[in-house]
Amino acid sequence: MSVIPGQGDIPRIFNSASGRLEPSATGEVASLYVCGITPYDATHLGHAATYLAFDLLVRAWRDAGITVRYAQGLTDVDDPLLERATITGQDWRALATSQTQLYRTDMAALRVIPPDFYRGVIETIPHIVAGVERLLDSGYAYRVPVEDAPPGTLGDVYADLSADPAFASQTRLDPFAADRLFAERGGDPDRPGKRGRLDPLLWRAERPGEPSWDGRTLGRGRPGWHIECAVITADQLDLPVDVQGGGSDLAFPHHEMSTSHLRALSGVERPARLTMHTGMLSFGGQKMSKSLGNLVFVNQMLERGVNPSAIRLALIGHHYREDWEWTGQELVKAEARLVKWREVIGSVKPHPSSAGAIAKIRAALANDLDTPTAIAAVDEWVGQDQGGRPDRTTYAGADLRRAIDALLGVKLY
Ligand code: 5CA
Ligand code: ZN
């Protein structure tokens, strides 16, 4: 039930696998899996922009009367997290716990509706082990010996992508681009003993100094990256999910690999109906990234007293698919806009009905979450201020205020 009169349409979303706008839901229930953070540093504006995009989808679904099932993962053990903890001399668990908490606080401050199911890798390990065991049995996975390992060690486990003819159907990259991206984004194309250069790690056998868990027939070790999202998705949601999402830097190899694993585990040919990818926010000329360190942290902005609604408005001032550069000017503009909106929408001066503006916001969001157009619709209504005398009977702003709150997540008071 919407808190504003009427109902929105089910959004059409750009499916990055097909390159077309497609309905984001087909029934009364819609499901969404979004990759979560690797908690080794605080939430930066790039993360925030990505999670805000999916939040807008969730809000639009709700406004269309759809029941939402939203699952998100949390990479609470992985190489970058362990490396960071080693460098800073912290316990990796303490680092993960503190940064996960900070992420949740930051998201709450930005009024991002939390996922229904939030699952970490560590708590999912028993299911991941069972999944990898099945994949070994079915011939989709194979063992690769570990150099210098003590006799009797079982080795690492890799996926044999040649067993999946549908692999790479979401991105259709040429082999050179695929190889380059795989190497850049956590892959190991040159690992001796692999059948294919792109074959990804499913289970990493225990190494000295690294955390490890009981892997039953796999031996002690820890999961590879892509299998975690496949297993969490299958655990929490019915397949196919409507939307699989994350930043565009995850399209390859991460989403292709986890989709392949999910296909092998479930037998569902297309485990995600749509893939939705957000653009990359950059800062100082490069993608804002934990590994480069060119970050603007949400919690630091909040500590400085920046209004979270202004951060939100600044980030959704760009369409979610756009790659753009944060300069700080967006925040200045958003703060000014917020003041103006508050002043006019909260006033009791004579004003045209806001029904037209609300319809425009809904139409814009239904069209691939077009927030710049939605914001322009509010600006337009605000600009129609007729400057008359206060009159309590013509308080047209109340519905618009609720629409901005429910659909854009921006609070005016
Ligand atoms: N834990 C994995 C996914 S399983 C991971 O990529 N974690 S992350 O912390 O590196 O990123 C979390 C999300 O933020 C991902 O969807 C990623 O694509 C997105 N993201 C990271 N940097 C940016 C950026 N500069 N702009 C927009 N989104 C970003
Ligand atoms: Zn993921």
Short mmCIF file of C-alpha atoms and ligand atoms in Angstrom, two decimals:
data_model
loop_
_atom_site.label_atom_id
_atom_site.label_comp_id
_atom_site.label_asym_id
_atom_site.label_seq_id
_atom_site.Cartn_x
_atom_site.Cartn_y
_atom_site.Cartn_z
CA MET A 1 0.00 0.00 0.00
CA SER A 2 1.39 3.33 -0.98
CA VAL A 3 1.41 6.26 1.41
CA ILE A 4 0.68 8.59 -1.48
CA PRO A 5 -2.48 8.63 -3.58
CA GLY A 6 -2.47 6.25 -6.56
CA GLN A 7 0.15 3.71 -7.53
CA GLY A 8 3.36 3.72 -9.51
CA ASP A 9 4.09 1.53 -12.53
CA ILE A 10 6.49 -1.38 -12.35
CA PRO A 11 9.82 0.11 -13.42
CA ARG A 12 11.43 -0.89 -16.66
CA ILE A 13 15.13 -1.38 -16.00
CA PHE A 14 18.08 -1.52 -18.34
CA ASN A 15 19.05 -5.18 -18.42
CA SER A 16 22.80 -5.07 -18.99
CA ALA A 17 22.69 -8.67 -20.26
CA SER A 18 20.30 -7.83 -23.13
CA GLY A 19 21.06 -4.14 -23.56
CA ARG A 20 17.33 -3.33 -23.41
CA LEU A 21 14.82 -1.87 -21.01
CA GLU A 22 12.74 -4.69 -19.54
CA PRO A 23 10.05 -4.97 -16.85
CA SER A 24 11.81 -5.38 -13.51
CA ALA A 25 9.09 -7.64 -12.13
CA THR A 26 6.57 -9.98 -13.70
CA GLY A 27 4.30 -10.90 -10.80
CA GLU A 28 3.19 -9.71 -7.39
CA VAL A 29 6.52 -10.61 -5.80
CA ALA A 30 9.87 -9.32 -6.99
CA SER A 31 13.25 -10.63 -5.90
CA LEU A 32 16.59 -8.89 -5.82
CA TYR A 33 20.10 -10.03 -4.99
CA VAL A 34 22.69 -7.30 -4.57
CA CYS A 35 26.35 -7.96 -3.84
CA GLY A 36 27.33 -6.54 -0.47
CA ILE A 37 30.49 -4.84 0.70
CA THR A 38 33.85 -6.30 1.57
CA PRO A 39 34.13 -4.68 4.99
CA TYR A 40 37.71 -3.46 5.24
CA ASP A 41 37.11 0.27 4.98
CA ALA A 42 34.25 2.66 5.66
CA THR A 43 31.41 3.19 3.21
CA HIS A 44 32.45 5.67 0.55
CA LEU A 45 30.22 7.69 -1.75
CA GLY A 46 30.64 5.17 -4.58
CA HIS A 47 29.19 2.37 -2.45
CA ALA A 48 26.45 4.72 -1.31
CA ALA A 49 25.54 5.62 -4.91
CA THR A 50 25.30 1.93 -5.82
CA TYR A 51 23.14 0.92 -2.84
CA LEU A 52 20.94 3.98 -3.35
CA ALA A 53 20.16 2.83 -6.90
CA PHE A 54 18.84 -0.50 -5.63
CA ASP A 55 17.00 1.30 -2.85
CA LEU A 56 15.16 3.32 -5.50
CA LEU A 57 14.15 0.10 -7.21
CA VAL A 58 12.86 -1.34 -3.92
CA ARG A 59 10.89 1.85 -3.26
CA ALA A 60 9.41 1.87 -6.77
CA TRP A 61 8.40 -1.78 -6.43
CA ARG A 62 6.68 -1.05 -3.13
CA ASP A 63 4.89 1.92 -4.69
CA ALA A 64 3.68 -0.40 -7.46
CA GLY A 65 2.14 -2.68 -4.82
CA ILE A 66 4.76 -5.40 -5.23
CA THR A 67 6.05 -7.54 -2.38
CA VAL A 68 9.84 -7.31 -2.34
CA ARG A 69 12.32 -10.01 -1.39
CA TYR A 70 15.72 -8.45 -1.16
CA ALA A 71 18.86 -10.40 -0.27
CA GLN A 72 22.34 -8.96 0.12
CA GLY A 73 25.62 -10.71 0.79
CA LEU A 74 28.57 -9.60 2.88
CA THR A 75 32.10 -10.63 1.95
CA ASP A 76 33.31 -11.00 5.53
CA VAL A 77 36.33 -13.07 4.54
CA ASP A 78 38.38 -12.47 1.39
CA ASP A 79 41.91 -11.58 0.29
CA PRO A 80 41.61 -7.76 0.37
CA LEU A 81 40.18 -7.86 3.90
CA LEU A 82 42.94 -10.18 5.15
CA GLU A 83 45.62 -8.10 3.41
CA ARG A 84 44.33 -4.86 4.96
CA ALA A 85 44.24 -6.41 8.43
CA THR A 86 47.83 -7.62 8.03
CA ILE A 87 49.02 -4.18 6.91
CA THR A 88 47.30 -2.35 9.77
CA GLY A 89 48.10 -5.04 12.34
CA GLN A 90 44.45 -5.52 13.22
CA ASP A 91 42.54 -8.71 13.82
CA TRP A 92 40.71 -9.31 10.53
CA ARG A 93 37.50 -10.30 12.34
CA ALA A 94 37.48 -7.12 14.39
CA LEU A 95 38.08 -5.09 11.23
CA ALA A 96 35.21 -6.81 9.40
CA THR A 97 32.82 -6.43 12.32
CA SER A 98 33.53 -2.75 12.87
CA GLN A 99 33.30 -1.85 9.18
CA THR A 100 30.11 -3.85 8.69
CA GLN A 101 28.56 -2.00 11.61
CA LEU A 102 29.65 1.32 10.16
CA TYR A 103 28.19 0.41 6.77
CA ARG A 104 24.85 -0.44 8.35
CA THR A 105 24.81 2.82 10.31
CA ASP A 106 25.72 4.82 7.20
CA MET A 107 23.02 3.12 5.14
CA ALA A 108 20.44 3.76 7.86
CA ALA A 109 21.45 7.43 7.97
CA LEU A 110 20.97 7.62 4.20
CA ARG A 111 17.55 6.00 4.68
CA VAL A 112 18.42 2.98 2.57
CA ILE A 113 15.79 0.34 3.32
CA PRO A 114 17.70 -2.68 4.66
CA PRO A 115 17.57 -5.96 2.74
CA ASP A 116 15.21 -8.63 4.07
CA PHE A 117 18.03 -11.15 4.13
CA TYR A 118 21.57 -10.06 4.94
CA ARG A 119 24.02 -12.95 4.93
CA GLY A 120 27.74 -13.13 5.48
CA VAL A 121 30.10 -15.60 3.85
CA ILE A 122 31.35 -17.09 7.13
CA GLU A 123 27.89 -18.12 8.32
CA THR A 124 27.25 -19.59 4.85
CA ILE A 125 30.40 -21.76 4.71
CA PRO A 126 28.63 -25.09 5.48
CA HIS A 127 26.29 -24.50 2.50
CA ILE A 128 29.16 -23.38 0.30
CA VAL A 129 31.06 -26.57 1.16
CA ALA A 130 28.00 -28.69 0.34
CA GLY A 131 27.60 -26.81 -2.95
CA VAL A 132 31.24 -27.24 -3.99
CA GLU A 133 31.08 -30.95 -3.10
CA ARG A 134 28.09 -31.30 -5.43
CA LEU A 135 29.89 -29.39 -8.16
CA LEU A 136 32.87 -31.76 -7.87
CA ASP A 137 30.52 -34.75 -8.13
CA SER A 138 28.78 -33.33 -11.19
CA GLY A 139 32.06 -32.73 -13.04
CA TYR A 140 31.72 -28.91 -13.05
CA ALA A 141 34.59 -28.59 -10.58
CA TYR A 142 38.08 -30.08 -10.28
CA ARG A 143 41.00 -30.07 -7.90
CA VAL A 144 44.27 -28.28 -8.51
CA PRO A 145 47.30 -29.35 -6.44
CA VAL A 146 48.91 -26.75 -4.21
CA GLU A 147 52.63 -26.33 -4.72
CA ASP A 148 54.79 -27.25 -1.70
CA ALA A 149 51.77 -28.52 0.21
CA PRO A 150 52.33 -31.35 2.70
CA PRO A 151 51.60 -34.82 1.31
CA GLY A 152 47.95 -35.77 1.53
CA THR A 153 46.70 -32.20 1.05
CA LEU A 154 43.63 -32.24 -1.16
CA GLY A 155 44.36 -29.07 -3.12
CA ASP A 156 42.26 -26.13 -4.24
CA VAL A 157 39.02 -26.53 -6.15
CA TYR A 158 38.28 -24.67 -9.39
CA ALA A 159 35.24 -24.43 -11.64
CA ASP A 160 35.59 -25.87 -15.13
CA LEU A 161 33.93 -23.20 -17.23
CA SER A 162 34.08 -25.39 -20.32
CA ALA A 163 31.34 -27.45 -18.60
CA ASP A 164 29.00 -24.44 -18.87
CA PRO A 165 28.16 -23.57 -22.48
CA ALA A 166 26.16 -20.53 -21.32
CA PHE A 167 29.14 -18.98 -19.50
CA ALA A 168 29.66 -15.29 -20.34
CA SER A 169 26.25 -14.85 -21.95
CA GLN A 170 25.60 -11.75 -19.81
CA THR A 171 28.59 -9.74 -20.97
CA ARG A 172 29.71 -11.46 -24.19
CA LEU A 173 33.25 -10.08 -23.88
CA ASP A 174 35.89 -11.04 -26.37
CA PRO A 175 38.47 -13.49 -24.94
CA PHE A 176 41.21 -10.84 -24.62
CA ALA A 177 39.05 -8.42 -22.67
CA ALA A 178 37.78 -11.25 -20.50
CA ASP A 179 41.32 -12.41 -19.73
CA ARG A 180 42.47 -8.89 -18.87
CA LEU A 181 39.51 -8.16 -16.58
CA PHE A 182 39.80 -11.53 -14.89
CA ALA A 183 43.46 -10.82 -14.06
CA GLU A 184 42.67 -7.26 -12.92
CA ARG A 185 39.76 -8.23 -10.72
CA GLY A 186 41.02 -10.95 -8.45
CA GLY A 187 41.50 -13.81 -10.94
CA ASP A 188 44.58 -15.98 -11.49
CA PRO A 189 44.79 -16.83 -15.21
CA ASP A 190 48.35 -18.15 -14.95
CA ARG A 191 47.86 -20.53 -12.04
CA PRO A 192 49.53 -23.81 -13.03
CA GLY A 193 47.26 -26.84 -13.19
CA LYS A 194 44.08 -25.06 -14.24
CA ARG A 195 42.17 -26.40 -17.23
CA GLY A 196 41.12 -22.97 -18.49
CA ARG A 197 42.72 -19.57 -17.87
CA LEU A 198 39.43 -18.08 -16.68
CA ASP A 199 38.45 -20.96 -14.40
CA PRO A 200 37.72 -19.37 -11.01
CA LEU A 201 38.58 -20.60 -7.54
CA LEU A 202 35.76 -22.27 -5.61
CA TRP A 203 37.61 -23.47 -2.52
CA ARG A 204 41.07 -22.45 -1.35
CA ALA A 205 42.85 -25.10 0.67
CA GLU A 206 44.26 -23.98 4.01
CA ARG A 207 47.49 -21.95 3.84
CA PRO A 208 49.75 -21.11 6.78
CA GLY A 209 48.66 -17.92 8.50
CA GLU A 210 45.27 -17.75 6.79
CA PRO A 211 41.92 -18.44 8.42
CA SER A 212 40.32 -21.73 7.46
CA TRP A 213 37.18 -23.70 8.13
CA ASP A 214 36.14 -27.33 8.04
CA GLY A 215 35.49 -28.21 4.41
CA ARG A 216 34.45 -31.86 4.97
CA THR A 217 35.57 -33.77 1.85
CA LEU A 218 37.18 -30.59 0.48
CA GLY A 219 39.61 -30.39 3.38
CA ARG A 220 40.12 -27.31 5.51
CA GLY A 221 40.09 -24.00 3.66
CA ARG A 222 37.95 -21.04 2.70
CA PRO A 223 35.59 -20.18 -0.14
CA GLY A 224 36.49 -18.44 -3.39
CA TRP A 225 34.75 -15.15 -4.14
CA HIS A 226 32.07 -15.89 -6.73
CA ILE A 227 30.65 -19.02 -5.15
CA GLU A 228 29.62 -17.05 -2.05
CA CYS A 229 27.12 -14.91 -3.95
CA ALA A 230 25.79 -17.95 -5.85
CA VAL A 231 25.12 -19.88 -2.65
CA ILE A 232 23.67 -16.92 -0.72
CA THR A 233 21.32 -16.19 -3.64
CA ALA A 234 20.15 -19.81 -3.85
CA ASP A 235 19.74 -20.00 -0.06
CA GLN A 236 17.63 -16.90 0.28
CA LEU A 237 15.64 -16.49 -2.93
CA ASP A 238 13.66 -18.54 -5.42
CA LEU A 239 15.25 -18.86 -8.84
CA PRO A 240 15.23 -17.17 -11.20
CA VAL A 241 15.62 -13.94 -9.28
CA ASP A 242 14.21 -10.90 -11.02
CA VAL A 243 17.27 -8.72 -10.63
CA GLN A 244 20.90 -9.45 -9.85
CA GLY A 245 22.78 -6.27 -9.13
CA GLY A 246 25.93 -4.44 -8.23
CA GLY A 247 28.34 -1.90 -9.64
CA SER A 248 29.46 -2.20 -13.26
CA ASP A 249 32.90 -3.33 -12.03
CA LEU A 250 31.21 -6.57 -10.94
CA ALA A 251 29.66 -7.41 -14.32
CA PHE A 252 32.79 -9.35 -15.28
CA PRO A 253 34.06 -11.61 -13.97
CA HIS A 254 32.10 -11.65 -10.71
CA HIS A 255 28.50 -11.78 -11.93
CA GLU A 256 29.28 -14.04 -14.86
CA MET A 257 31.08 -16.46 -12.59
CA SER A 258 28.48 -16.50 -9.84
CA THR A 259 25.74 -16.90 -12.45
CA SER A 260 27.61 -19.84 -13.94
CA HIS A 261 27.98 -21.44 -10.49
CA LEU A 262 24.30 -20.85 -9.79
CA ARG A 263 23.37 -22.41 -13.11
CA ALA A 264 25.48 -25.46 -12.31
CA LEU A 265 24.04 -25.75 -8.80
CA SER A 266 20.38 -25.25 -9.68
CA GLY A 267 19.96 -26.36 -13.26
CA VAL A 268 18.16 -23.06 -13.94
CA GLU A 269 19.45 -21.84 -17.29
CA ARG A 270 19.09 -18.11 -16.54
CA PRO A 271 19.25 -17.73 -12.75
CA ALA A 272 18.70 -13.95 -13.00
CA ARG A 273 16.09 -12.46 -15.35
CA LEU A 274 17.86 -9.10 -15.40
CA THR A 275 21.28 -7.84 -14.45
CA MET A 276 21.35 -4.24 -13.24
CA HIS A 277 24.68 -2.46 -13.06
CA THR A 278 25.41 0.94 -11.60
CA GLY A 279 27.97 3.40 -12.96
CA MET A 280 31.23 4.14 -11.20
CA LEU A 281 31.76 7.26 -9.16
CA SER A 282 35.23 8.69 -9.46
CA PHE A 283 37.17 11.21 -7.43
CA GLY A 284 40.35 13.00 -8.40
CA GLY A 285 40.15 11.53 -11.90
CA GLN A 286 39.94 7.86 -10.95
CA LYS A 287 37.31 5.38 -9.80
CA MET A 288 36.72 5.89 -6.09
CA SER A 289 38.16 2.70 -4.69
CA LYS A 290 39.42 1.27 -1.47
CA SER A 291 42.54 -0.04 -3.14
CA LEU A 292 43.45 3.41 -4.54
CA GLY A 293 42.44 5.26 -1.39
CA ASN A 294 40.78 8.22 -3.20
CA LEU A 295 37.72 8.08 -1.00
CA VAL A 296 35.06 10.36 0.39
CA PHE A 297 33.53 8.63 3.39
CA VAL A 298 29.86 8.89 4.24
CA ASN A 299 30.49 8.75 7.99
CA GLN A 300 32.97 11.64 7.82
CA MET A 301 30.44 13.77 5.96
CA LEU A 302 27.79 12.92 8.55
CA GLU A 303 30.20 13.76 11.37
CA ARG A 304 30.79 17.15 9.75
CA GLY A 305 27.08 17.71 10.10
CA VAL A 306 26.13 17.28 6.44
CA ASN A 307 22.43 16.53 6.10
CA PRO A 308 22.03 12.90 4.91
CA SER A 309 19.14 13.96 2.68
CA ALA A 310 21.51 16.35 0.91
CA ILE A 311 24.01 13.51 0.32
CA ARG A 312 21.19 11.41 -1.04
CA LEU A 313 19.91 14.18 -3.28
CA ALA A 314 23.43 14.88 -4.53
CA LEU A 315 24.02 11.24 -5.47
CA ILE A 316 20.68 10.69 -7.18
CA GLY A 317 21.19 13.90 -9.13
CA HIS A 318 22.97 11.63 -11.62
CA HIS A 319 21.32 8.68 -13.33
CA TYR A 320 22.41 5.42 -11.72
CA ARG A 321 24.03 4.10 -14.90
CA GLU A 322 26.23 7.13 -15.41
CA ASP A 323 29.94 7.13 -14.57
CA TRP A 324 30.63 10.50 -13.00
CA GLU A 325 33.11 12.47 -10.98
CA TRP A 326 32.42 13.72 -7.47
CA THR A 327 33.63 17.30 -7.05
CA GLY A 328 31.79 18.46 -3.95
CA GLN A 329 29.77 20.93 -6.05
CA GLU A 330 26.94 18.39 -6.21
CA LEU A 331 26.59 18.64 -2.44
CA VAL A 332 26.47 22.45 -2.47
CA LYS A 333 23.74 22.31 -5.13
CA ALA A 334 21.81 19.60 -3.30
CA GLU A 335 21.89 21.56 -0.05
CA ALA A 336 20.52 24.65 -1.81
CA ARG A 337 17.86 22.58 -3.53
CA LEU A 338 16.82 21.02 -0.26
CA VAL A 339 16.42 24.45 1.36
CA LYS A 340 14.27 25.64 -1.55
CA TRP A 341 12.13 22.49 -1.60
CA ARG A 342 11.60 22.72 2.14
CA GLU A 343 10.64 26.33 1.97
CA VAL A 344 8.12 25.98 -0.86
CA ILE A 345 6.76 22.47 -0.29
CA GLY A 346 6.39 23.10 3.41
CA SER A 347 4.67 26.43 2.98
CA VAL A 348 0.94 26.94 2.98
CA LYS A 349 0.85 29.40 0.15
CA PRO A 350 -1.59 28.86 -2.74
CA HIS A 351 -0.08 26.37 -5.13
CA PRO A 352 -1.32 24.15 -7.93
CA SER A 353 -2.18 20.58 -6.97
CA SER A 354 0.90 18.40 -6.71
CA ALA A 355 -0.78 15.43 -8.43
CA GLY A 356 0.87 16.24 -11.76
CA ALA A 357 4.32 16.48 -10.19
CA ILE A 358 3.84 13.17 -8.38
CA ALA A 359 2.75 11.52 -11.63
CA LYS A 360 5.89 12.84 -13.32
CA ILE A 361 8.13 11.52 -10.53
CA ARG A 362 6.50 8.12 -10.81
CA ALA A 363 6.79 8.06 -14.60
CA ALA A 364 10.46 9.06 -14.42
CA LEU A 365 11.27 6.33 -11.91
CA ALA A 366 9.35 3.74 -13.91
CA ASN A 367 11.62 4.63 -16.82
CA ASP A 368 14.87 3.05 -15.64
CA LEU A 369 14.90 4.97 -12.34
CA ASP A 370 15.44 8.30 -14.04
CA THR A 371 16.11 10.38 -10.93
CA PRO A 372 17.36 13.55 -12.71
CA THR A 373 13.96 13.80 -14.44
CA ALA A 374 12.15 13.09 -11.16
CA ILE A 375 14.12 15.85 -9.44
CA ALA A 376 13.37 18.22 -12.32
CA ALA A 377 9.64 17.52 -11.85
CA VAL A 378 9.89 18.65 -8.23
CA ASP A 379 11.93 21.72 -9.22
CA GLU A 380 9.27 22.60 -11.76
CA TRP A 381 6.45 22.41 -9.22
CA VAL A 382 8.50 24.36 -6.70
CA GLY A 383 9.11 27.00 -9.36
CA GLN A 384 5.38 27.47 -9.80
CA ASP A 385 5.17 29.14 -6.40
CA GLN A 386 2.48 31.74 -6.90
CA GLY A 387 3.63 33.86 -4.00
CA GLY A 388 0.13 34.51 -2.65
CA ARG A 389 -0.96 34.95 0.93
CA PRO A 390 -0.76 31.97 3.31
CA ASP A 391 -3.98 30.01 3.18
CA ARG A 392 -4.32 26.81 5.18
CA THR A 393 -6.94 25.37 2.84
CA THR A 394 -4.57 25.11 -0.11
CA TYR A 395 -1.71 23.17 1.39
CA ALA A 396 -0.90 21.24 -1.75
CA GLY A 397 2.61 20.30 -0.67
CA ALA A 398 1.74 17.52 1.77
CA ASP A 399 1.32 14.76 -0.81
CA LEU A 400 4.40 15.89 -2.70
CA ARG A 401 6.42 15.86 0.51
CA ARG A 402 5.28 12.29 1.16
CA ALA A 403 6.08 11.28 -2.43
CA ILE A 404 9.62 12.71 -2.20
CA ASP A 405 10.05 10.87 1.06
CA ALA A 406 8.64 7.49 -0.10
CA LEU A 407 9.96 7.40 -3.67
CA LEU A 408 13.24 9.29 -3.50
CA GLY A 409 13.97 8.64 0.17
CA VAL A 410 14.60 12.34 0.72
CA LYS A 411 13.20 13.73 3.95
CA LEU A 412 12.31 17.40 3.96
CA TYR A 413 11.86 17.71 7.74
N1 5CA B 1 31.96 -7.81 -1.77
C1 5CA B 1 32.12 -7.58 -3.17
C2 5CA B 1 30.91 -8.01 -3.96
S1 5CA B 1 30.48 -9.67 -3.65
C3 5CA B 1 32.45 -6.12 -3.47
O1 5CA B 1 32.60 -5.78 -4.61
N2 5CA B 1 32.54 -5.31 -2.41
S2 5CA B 1 32.98 -3.78 -2.49
O2 5CA B 1 32.96 -3.30 -1.12
O3 5CA B 1 34.20 -3.64 -3.19
O4 5CA B 1 31.89 -3.03 -3.32
C4 5CA B 1 30.56 -2.96 -2.88
C5 5CA B 1 29.67 -2.42 -3.99
O5 5CA B 1 30.01 -1.04 -4.25
C6 5CA B 1 29.81 -3.17 -5.31
O6 5CA B 1 28.55 -3.31 -5.94
C7 5CA B 1 30.70 -2.25 -6.13
O7 5CA B 1 30.46 -2.40 -7.51
C8 5CA B 1 30.25 -0.88 -5.64
N3 5CA B 1 31.27 0.14 -5.83
C9 5CA B 1 32.57 0.09 -5.45
N4 5CA B 1 33.22 1.22 -5.83
C10 5CA B 1 32.30 2.00 -6.46
C11 5CA B 1 32.36 3.30 -7.09
N5 5CA B 1 33.47 4.01 -7.13
N6 5CA B 1 31.22 3.78 -7.65
C12 5CA B 1 30.06 3.08 -7.60
N7 5CA B 1 29.95 1.85 -7.02
C13 5CA B 1 31.06 1.32 -6.46
ZN ZN B 2 28.95 -10.62 -5.09
#
